[in-house]
Amino acid sequence: MIQKPKGCNDIYGREAKIWKYVESMIDATMEKYNYTYIRTPIFESTELFHRGIGESTDIVTKETYDFVDRGGRNMTLRPEGTAGVCRSYVENKMYGDPNQPVKVYYNGTMYRYERPQSGRDRELTQFGVEVLGSDDPMSDAEVISLAVNIYKMLGLKEIKVNINTLGDKESREMYRKALIDYFKPHINELCEDCQTRFEKNPLRILDCKVDADNELLKNAPKTIDYLNVASRERFEKVKDYLDILQIKYEVNPNIVRGLDYYNHTVFEIEAKVEGFGSNNVLGAGGRYNHLCSEIGGPETPCIGFASGIGRLVMALELEKVELPIVEDIDLFLMYVNEDEKKYATYLAQELRMAGFIVDTEYTGRALKGQFKQADRLNAKYIAILNSEDLDNNEIKIKNNKTKEEEIISLDVLIYYLDEKLNTGVEDIDEECSCGEDCGDDCHCRHHDN
Ligand code: HAM
């Protein structure tokens, strides 16, 4: 049997319904904050990620899915969405639009060759936002609050926001020097990768997975102690705006993030749910004011975040949040002979177009089997089509809960179901789907005669 690739998932059935609901809530919230949807390619030139995310990051050195296309070009499946969005902003000269900042959101699959474990996949789906063209600390706070509000709206109760700042270029340079001075006498105590990181980018030593418990790393200098005045003041403003938005946060000086493009604000958001695991950050992001210029565009201040939908769904399930997922159908249409089947085919379409959730029989089951199938589908009502009733312009309807049966006129079927199910179907279209003006009584069956 051919199996799915390691670290990938098939999402189907009830779980797929949860995903769709979560995604619909994300779409609705993004609309409220006036973020517009952006779709960028799933693969981009390898160079984009090397320049954007950073040559010395774990993502670029160990985790990308790289390939050479048939034209000999080096391509990479996107490991995250930010670099592609910046490429699009620059390539499409969105910076020239007076309507700044450009506020976009995305939702799509990313690929990272990681060691698969709970909450850590090789194919992951992330939703995220990017605000391109604003340096206002208020936008940092808004992005954090947007993430928190989505999690809360979906029903997660305890959300923990950890924030930190890496400061501006000058502060980062001071910090880099402090790290070099600190690690230099201990270089031999570090793992092989970290010894290379020391040469290339000492900040990356801090997100080493091998040395994570090494006291040396824990006691390393903190970014927050190397900020210049402007960076410190900026961070204070971000915190002020978070207070205004009533977003609770903790300053965690250990957050440096695993991608090179960040400066100033960085943050990680955790869900405090039993069983979720402390390593499973729900969403994360930060400010990246130099990424656009790094990839050939103008210097553009930006901020954003991304969140794994798989992890979010896992947190919702662990917290046993009841989501309004439709797990039943309004009506199951049953039939026995070919004429009844033809009418069921027609009627199913009419009722679906009127707004009802309708299913019917597709595998030739006898009536007994069809009753069982209606139960499996949690049908609220069953319509038992019978040639004799149909000839009299009637249909037998059964309430599948109370088991009460009624024979009603086909002319009032839509109104009957609407009343019983209270679906509030909008203005029922009197016009027949046959496309001909054949009057109120038409159930198209008349045309067959
Ligand atoms: P990231 O921290 O690499 O940041 O990923 C953001 C989120 O994606 C994580 O918090 C997690 O929920 C999810 N995630 C990451 N890796 C995996 C995985 N292997 N399996 C499942 N979920 C995962 C970024 O990607 C940045 N682009 C965020 C950003 C946007 N910064 C600025 N703008």
Short mmCIF file of C-alpha atoms in Angstrom, two decimals, residues 34-416:
data_model
loop_
_atom_site.label_atom_id
_atom_site.label_comp_id
_atom_site.label_asym_id
_atom_site.label_seq_id
_atom_site.Cartn_x
_atom_site.Cartn_y
_atom_site.Cartn_z
CA ASN A 34 -9.48 45.01 6.86
CA TYR A 35 -6.75 42.59 5.82
CA THR A 36 -7.08 41.43 2.22
CA TYR A 37 -6.34 37.88 1.10
CA ILE A 38 -3.10 37.16 -0.74
CA ARG A 39 -2.10 33.93 -2.51
CA THR A 40 1.52 33.52 -3.46
CA PRO A 41 3.22 30.49 -5.07
CA ILE A 42 3.89 27.37 -3.03
CA PHE A 43 7.38 27.28 -4.49
CA GLU A 44 9.73 30.19 -5.01
CA SER A 45 13.34 30.56 -6.09
CA THR A 46 15.68 29.08 -3.48
CA GLU A 47 17.54 32.38 -3.31
CA LEU A 48 14.48 34.15 -1.85
CA PHE A 49 14.57 32.03 1.30
CA HIS A 50 18.36 32.08 1.61
CA ARG A 51 18.38 35.88 1.47
CA GLY A 52 15.11 36.40 3.30
CA ILE A 53 15.15 33.87 6.14
CA GLY A 54 18.94 33.70 6.52
CA GLU A 55 21.72 31.33 5.43
CA SER A 56 22.53 30.28 8.97
CA THR A 57 19.00 29.52 10.20
CA ASP A 58 18.00 25.90 10.84
CA ILE A 59 15.08 26.34 8.45
CA VAL A 60 17.37 27.14 5.51
CA THR A 61 20.30 24.85 6.35
CA LYS A 62 18.33 21.76 7.35
CA GLU A 63 14.64 22.00 6.65
CA THR A 64 13.83 23.20 3.16
CA TYR A 65 12.53 20.98 0.38
CA ASP A 66 14.76 22.03 -2.52
CA PHE A 67 14.58 20.88 -6.10
CA VAL A 68 15.92 21.75 -9.50
CA ASP A 69 13.12 22.23 -12.01
CA ARG A 70 13.24 20.93 -15.57
CA GLY A 71 14.69 24.25 -16.69
CA GLY A 72 17.61 23.86 -14.28
CA ARG A 73 16.38 26.52 -11.81
CA ASN A 74 16.86 26.07 -8.07
CA MET A 75 13.46 26.07 -6.40
CA THR A 76 12.26 25.60 -2.83
CA LEU A 77 8.86 24.67 -1.44
CA ARG A 78 8.02 27.62 0.81
CA PRO A 79 8.84 26.91 4.47
CA GLU A 80 6.87 30.00 5.57
CA GLY A 81 4.79 32.78 4.04
CA THR A 82 6.53 36.05 4.91
CA ALA A 83 9.35 35.95 2.35
CA GLY A 84 6.91 35.21 -0.50
CA VAL A 85 4.60 38.03 0.54
CA CYS A 86 7.55 40.47 0.61
CA ARG A 87 8.68 39.23 -2.81
CA SER A 88 5.19 39.88 -4.12
CA TYR A 89 5.04 43.35 -2.49
CA VAL A 90 8.34 44.29 -4.11
CA GLU A 91 7.77 42.61 -7.50
CA ASN A 92 4.28 44.08 -7.90
CA LYS A 93 5.50 47.49 -6.68
CA MET A 94 2.76 47.56 -4.06
CA TYR A 95 4.97 50.05 -2.20
CA GLY A 96 4.07 52.60 -4.89
CA ASP A 97 0.37 52.45 -3.99
CA PRO A 98 -0.55 55.47 -1.83
CA ASN A 99 -2.77 53.12 0.14
CA GLN A 100 -0.14 52.14 2.74
CA PRO A 101 0.31 50.09 4.77
CA VAL A 102 -0.59 47.06 2.69
CA LYS A 103 -2.38 44.70 5.09
CA VAL A 104 -2.63 41.13 3.79
CA TYR A 105 -3.42 37.69 5.14
CA TYR A 106 -2.82 34.20 3.82
CA ASN A 107 -3.69 30.63 4.60
CA GLY A 108 -1.77 27.86 2.92
CA THR A 109 0.59 24.92 3.12
CA MET A 110 4.25 25.31 4.03
CA TYR A 111 6.95 22.64 3.93
CA ARG A 112 9.67 21.96 6.48
CA TYR A 113 11.81 18.85 6.63
CA GLU A 114 11.59 18.53 10.41
CA ARG A 115 11.51 15.50 12.68
CA PRO A 116 7.77 14.81 12.75
CA GLN A 117 6.12 14.74 16.17
CA SER A 118 2.88 15.95 17.73
CA GLY A 119 2.25 19.47 16.44
CA ARG A 120 5.30 19.39 14.20
CA ASP A 121 4.63 18.36 10.62
CA ARG A 122 6.52 18.40 7.36
CA GLU A 123 3.52 19.74 5.49
CA LEU A 124 1.87 22.33 7.70
CA THR A 125 -0.90 24.81 7.05
CA GLN A 126 -0.30 28.31 8.31
CA PHE A 127 -2.52 31.33 8.34
CA GLY A 128 -0.83 34.63 8.89
CA VAL A 129 -0.87 38.36 8.34
CA GLU A 130 1.70 40.84 7.12
CA VAL A 131 1.48 44.63 7.46
CA LEU A 132 3.89 46.19 4.97
CA GLY A 133 4.69 49.89 5.12
CA SER A 134 4.08 50.91 8.74
CA ASP A 135 6.63 51.45 11.49
CA ASP A 136 4.00 52.52 13.99
CA PRO A 137 4.26 50.57 17.30
CA MET A 138 0.47 50.56 17.25
CA SER A 139 0.58 48.15 14.28
CA ASP A 140 2.79 45.76 16.31
CA ALA A 141 0.15 45.71 19.04
CA GLU A 142 -2.70 45.34 16.56
CA VAL A 143 -1.11 42.28 14.94
CA ILE A 144 -0.61 40.63 18.34
CA SER A 145 -4.17 41.45 19.39
CA LEU A 146 -5.56 40.12 16.10
CA ALA A 147 -3.94 36.76 16.76
CA VAL A 148 -5.15 36.66 20.36
CA ASN A 149 -8.68 37.65 19.37
CA ILE A 150 -8.92 34.87 16.77
CA TYR A 151 -7.83 32.28 19.35
CA LYS A 152 -10.26 33.65 21.93
CA MET A 153 -13.14 33.93 19.50
CA LEU A 154 -12.69 30.28 18.61
CA GLY A 155 -13.03 29.41 22.27
CA LEU A 156 -9.52 29.06 23.72
CA LYS A 157 -9.63 30.41 27.24
CA GLU A 158 -6.06 30.82 28.36
CA ILE A 159 -3.69 32.43 25.92
CA LYS A 160 -0.19 33.49 26.91
CA VAL A 161 1.59 36.18 24.93
CA ASN A 162 5.37 36.36 25.31
CA ILE A 163 7.03 39.41 23.82
CA ASN A 164 10.57 40.63 23.47
CA THR A 165 12.50 43.11 21.40
CA LEU A 166 15.67 42.64 19.39
CA GLY A 167 16.01 46.40 18.88
CA ASP A 168 17.16 48.22 15.78
CA LYS A 169 20.28 47.50 13.70
CA GLU A 170 22.57 49.37 16.11
CA SER A 171 21.19 47.51 19.15
CA ARG A 172 21.45 44.17 17.36
CA GLU A 173 25.10 44.89 16.51
CA MET A 174 25.86 45.70 20.17
CA TYR A 175 24.12 42.49 21.16
CA ARG A 176 26.01 40.46 18.58
CA LYS A 177 29.30 41.72 19.98
CA ALA A 178 28.17 40.83 23.51
CA LEU A 179 27.33 37.30 22.38
CA ILE A 180 30.72 36.87 20.68
CA ASP A 181 32.52 38.02 23.85
CA TYR A 182 30.38 35.71 25.96
CA PHE A 183 30.69 32.54 23.86
CA LYS A 184 34.33 32.94 22.74
CA PRO A 185 35.95 31.41 25.86
CA HIS A 186 33.46 28.52 25.76
CA ILE A 187 33.47 27.70 22.08
CA ASN A 188 34.62 24.11 22.64
CA GLU A 189 31.67 23.44 24.95
CA LEU A 190 29.25 24.05 22.11
CA CYS A 191 27.94 21.49 19.61
CA GLU A 192 29.49 21.34 16.16
CA ASP A 193 26.64 23.30 14.54
CA CYS A 194 26.91 26.03 17.16
CA GLN A 195 30.63 26.38 16.50
CA THR A 196 29.74 27.18 12.88
CA ARG A 197 26.93 29.46 14.08
CA PHE A 198 29.47 31.31 16.25
CA GLU A 199 31.39 32.19 13.11
CA LYS A 200 28.40 33.03 10.93
CA ASN A 201 25.68 34.35 13.22
CA PRO A 202 26.09 33.94 17.02
CA LEU A 203 22.42 34.83 17.63
CA ARG A 204 21.45 31.49 16.08
CA ILE A 205 23.28 29.64 18.89
CA LEU A 206 20.36 30.66 21.11
CA ASP A 207 17.83 28.55 19.21
CA CYS A 208 20.02 25.43 19.08
CA LYS A 209 17.95 22.32 19.80
CA VAL A 210 20.98 20.22 20.83
CA ASP A 211 22.32 22.73 23.33
CA ALA A 212 18.88 23.90 24.49
CA ASP A 213 19.45 22.78 28.09
CA ASN A 214 23.04 23.94 28.23
CA GLU A 215 23.47 26.41 31.15
CA LEU A 216 25.78 28.40 28.94
CA LEU A 217 22.90 29.22 26.61
CA LYS A 218 20.49 29.91 29.45
CA ASN A 219 22.86 32.45 31.01
CA ALA A 220 23.76 34.15 27.74
CA PRO A 221 23.35 37.94 27.47
CA LYS A 222 19.77 39.10 26.79
CA THR A 223 18.80 41.40 23.89
CA ILE A 224 16.87 43.66 26.21
CA ASP A 225 20.10 44.73 27.98
CA TYR A 226 21.68 45.98 24.75
CA LEU A 227 19.00 48.29 23.42
CA ASN A 228 19.71 51.87 22.46
CA VAL A 229 17.33 54.57 23.70
CA ALA A 230 15.19 54.66 20.54
CA SER A 231 14.64 50.88 20.60
CA ARG A 232 13.81 50.92 24.30
CA GLU A 233 11.30 53.73 23.81
CA ARG A 234 9.73 51.95 20.87
CA PHE A 235 9.25 48.80 22.91
CA GLU A 236 7.57 50.82 25.67
CA LYS A 237 5.10 52.18 23.11
CA VAL A 238 4.25 48.68 21.85
CA LYS A 239 3.51 47.68 25.44
CA ASP A 240 1.38 50.81 25.96
CA TYR A 241 -0.76 49.90 22.94
CA LEU A 242 -1.10 46.32 24.13
CA ASP A 243 -2.38 47.70 27.44
CA ILE A 244 -4.91 49.87 25.58
CA LEU A 245 -6.09 46.76 23.71
CA GLN A 246 -6.23 44.89 27.03
CA ILE A 247 -3.91 42.19 25.78
CA LYS A 248 -2.05 40.57 28.66
CA TYR A 249 1.60 39.78 27.92
CA GLU A 250 4.82 38.81 29.56
CA VAL A 251 8.20 40.15 28.53
CA ASN A 252 10.34 37.09 27.90
CA PRO A 253 13.93 38.08 27.14
CA ASN A 254 14.74 34.58 25.87
CA ILE A 255 12.66 34.91 22.71
CA VAL A 256 14.92 35.51 19.72
CA ARG A 257 12.98 33.56 17.01
CA GLY A 258 14.50 31.15 14.51
CA LEU A 259 14.39 33.37 11.42
CA ASP A 260 16.97 36.06 10.71
CA TYR A 261 14.73 38.78 9.39
CA TYR A 262 13.43 40.08 12.72
CA ASN A 263 14.25 43.33 14.47
CA HIS A 264 12.42 45.22 17.24
CA THR A 265 9.28 43.37 18.41
CA VAL A 266 9.22 39.57 18.46
CA PHE A 267 6.50 37.46 20.07
CA GLU A 268 5.24 33.94 20.61
CA ILE A 269 1.73 33.01 21.67
CA GLU A 270 1.00 29.85 23.63
CA ALA A 271 -2.25 28.10 24.46
CA LYS A 272 -2.38 26.95 28.06
CA VAL A 273 -4.24 23.71 27.44
CA GLU A 274 -3.50 20.45 29.19
CA GLY A 275 -1.69 18.07 26.89
CA PHE A 276 -0.81 20.75 24.34
CA GLY A 277 2.87 20.70 25.27
CA SER A 278 5.05 23.65 26.12
CA ASN A 279 6.98 23.40 22.84
CA ASN A 280 3.86 23.85 20.80
CA VAL A 281 3.67 27.55 20.22
CA LEU A 282 0.31 28.41 18.69
CA GLY A 283 1.49 31.38 16.69
CA ALA A 284 4.48 33.66 16.42
CA GLY A 285 5.81 36.65 14.58
CA GLY A 286 7.51 39.96 14.79
CA ARG A 287 8.80 43.04 13.01
CA TYR A 288 11.05 42.75 9.98
CA ASN A 289 12.01 46.19 8.69
CA HIS A 290 14.82 45.11 6.36
CA LEU A 291 13.47 42.04 4.57
CA CYS A 292 12.05 43.94 1.57
CA SER A 293 15.35 45.75 0.97
CA GLU A 294 17.25 42.49 1.50
CA ILE A 295 15.42 40.99 -1.49
CA GLY A 296 15.86 44.01 -3.76
CA GLY A 297 13.00 46.34 -2.79
CA PRO A 298 12.89 49.61 -0.90
CA GLU A 299 13.45 49.72 2.85
CA THR A 300 9.93 48.94 4.18
CA PRO A 301 8.94 48.60 7.82
CA CYS A 302 6.81 45.47 8.29
CA ILE A 303 5.24 43.35 11.01
CA GLY A 304 3.37 40.06 10.90
CA PHE A 305 2.61 36.73 12.48
CA ALA A 306 1.73 33.20 11.44
CA SER A 307 -0.03 30.35 13.15
CA GLY A 308 -0.28 26.64 12.41
CA ILE A 309 -3.90 25.62 11.80
CA GLY A 310 -3.10 22.02 12.78
CA ARG A 311 -1.85 23.17 16.18
CA LEU A 312 -4.84 25.46 16.60
CA VAL A 313 -7.30 22.64 15.87
CA MET A 314 -5.37 20.41 18.28
CA ALA A 315 -5.66 23.03 21.04
CA LEU A 316 -9.40 23.42 20.40
CA GLU A 317 -9.90 19.66 20.60
CA LEU A 318 -7.84 19.32 23.77
CA GLU A 319 -9.87 22.11 25.38
CA LYS A 320 -13.04 20.34 24.18
CA VAL A 321 -14.40 23.52 22.65
CA GLU A 322 -17.80 22.91 21.13
CA LEU A 323 -17.76 24.32 17.64
CA PRO A 324 -20.93 24.93 15.61
CA ILE A 325 -20.23 22.21 13.09
CA VAL A 326 -23.04 20.85 10.97
CA GLU A 327 -23.06 17.10 11.45
CA ASP A 328 -26.54 16.31 10.23
CA ILE A 329 -28.53 16.77 7.05
CA ASP A 330 -32.01 18.20 6.58
CA LEU A 331 -33.47 15.54 4.35
CA PHE A 332 -32.68 12.11 2.91
CA LEU A 333 -34.56 11.18 -0.27
CA MET A 334 -35.48 7.50 -0.59
CA TYR A 335 -36.75 5.68 -3.66
CA VAL A 336 -37.17 2.19 -5.06
CA ASN A 337 -37.80 2.20 -8.81
CA GLU A 338 -36.17 4.09 -11.69
CA ASP A 339 -39.01 6.65 -12.06
CA GLU A 340 -38.84 7.50 -8.38
CA LYS A 341 -35.06 7.72 -8.63
CA LYS A 342 -35.33 10.19 -11.53
CA TYR A 343 -37.66 12.35 -9.51
CA ALA A 344 -35.40 12.09 -6.44
CA THR A 345 -32.52 13.28 -8.60
CA TYR A 346 -34.51 16.29 -9.73
CA LEU A 347 -36.00 17.06 -6.31
CA ALA A 348 -32.64 16.86 -4.53
CA GLN A 349 -31.34 19.63 -6.78
CA GLU A 350 -34.45 21.79 -6.31
CA LEU A 351 -34.26 21.51 -2.53
CA ARG A 352 -30.51 22.13 -2.42
CA MET A 353 -30.99 25.26 -4.53
CA ALA A 354 -33.66 26.36 -2.06
CA GLY A 355 -31.07 26.11 0.74
CA PHE A 356 -31.62 22.70 2.34
CA ILE A 357 -28.92 20.10 3.03
CA VAL A 358 -30.13 17.11 1.05
CA ASP A 359 -28.73 13.69 0.26
CA THR A 360 -30.07 10.61 -1.46
CA GLU A 361 -29.21 7.00 -2.30
CA TYR A 362 -26.33 6.29 -4.70
CA THR A 363 -25.44 2.61 -4.22
CA GLY A 364 -28.65 0.71 -4.95
CA ARG A 365 -29.56 -0.13 -1.33
CA ALA A 366 -33.00 -1.61 -0.63
CA LEU A 367 -35.37 0.54 1.45
CA LYS A 368 -34.17 -1.01 4.72
CA GLY A 369 -30.58 -0.11 3.88
CA GLN A 370 -31.66 3.39 2.90
CA PHE A 371 -33.25 3.92 6.32
CA LYS A 372 -29.95 2.89 7.91
CA GLN A 373 -28.06 5.23 5.61
CA ALA A 374 -30.39 8.11 6.57
CA ASP A 375 -29.55 7.40 10.23
CA ARG A 376 -25.81 7.31 9.50
CA LEU A 377 -26.13 10.73 7.89
CA ASN A 378 -28.17 12.03 10.86
CA ALA A 379 -31.05 12.99 8.57
CA LYS A 380 -33.63 15.13 10.36
CA TYR A 381 -36.30 14.24 7.81
CA ILE A 382 -36.74 11.44 5.30
CA ALA A 383 -38.77 11.73 2.10
CA ILE A 384 -39.99 8.38 0.88
CA LEU A 385 -40.71 8.74 -2.82
CA ASN A 386 -43.39 6.48 -4.10
CA SER A 387 -44.76 6.49 -7.69
CA GLU A 388 -48.37 6.45 -6.58
CA ASP A 389 -47.93 9.46 -4.28
CA LEU A 390 -45.98 11.29 -6.94
CA ASP A 391 -48.75 10.71 -9.49
CA ASN A 392 -51.06 12.42 -7.01
CA ASN A 393 -48.53 15.25 -6.67
CA GLU A 394 -47.80 14.12 -3.11
CA ILE A 395 -44.81 12.98 -1.06
CA LYS A 396 -44.40 11.06 2.19
CA ILE A 397 -42.26 12.84 4.77
CA LYS A 398 -41.04 11.23 7.97
CA ASN A 399 -39.60 13.00 10.97
CA ASN A 400 -36.60 10.80 11.65
CA LYS A 401 -36.60 11.60 15.37
CA THR A 402 -40.27 11.26 16.31
CA LYS A 403 -40.87 8.75 13.46
CA GLU A 404 -44.12 10.61 12.64
CA GLU A 405 -45.11 10.41 8.98
CA GLU A 406 -47.19 12.75 6.87
CA ILE A 407 -48.23 12.83 3.26
CA ILE A 408 -48.10 16.37 1.92
CA SER A 409 -48.61 18.07 -1.41
CA LEU A 410 -45.43 18.50 -3.42
CA ASP A 411 -46.47 22.10 -3.95
CA VAL A 412 -45.86 22.95 -0.30
CA LEU A 413 -42.80 20.77 0.31
CA ILE A 414 -40.34 23.66 0.48
CA TYR A 415 -42.58 25.66 2.83
CA TYR A 416 -43.22 22.57 4.94
#
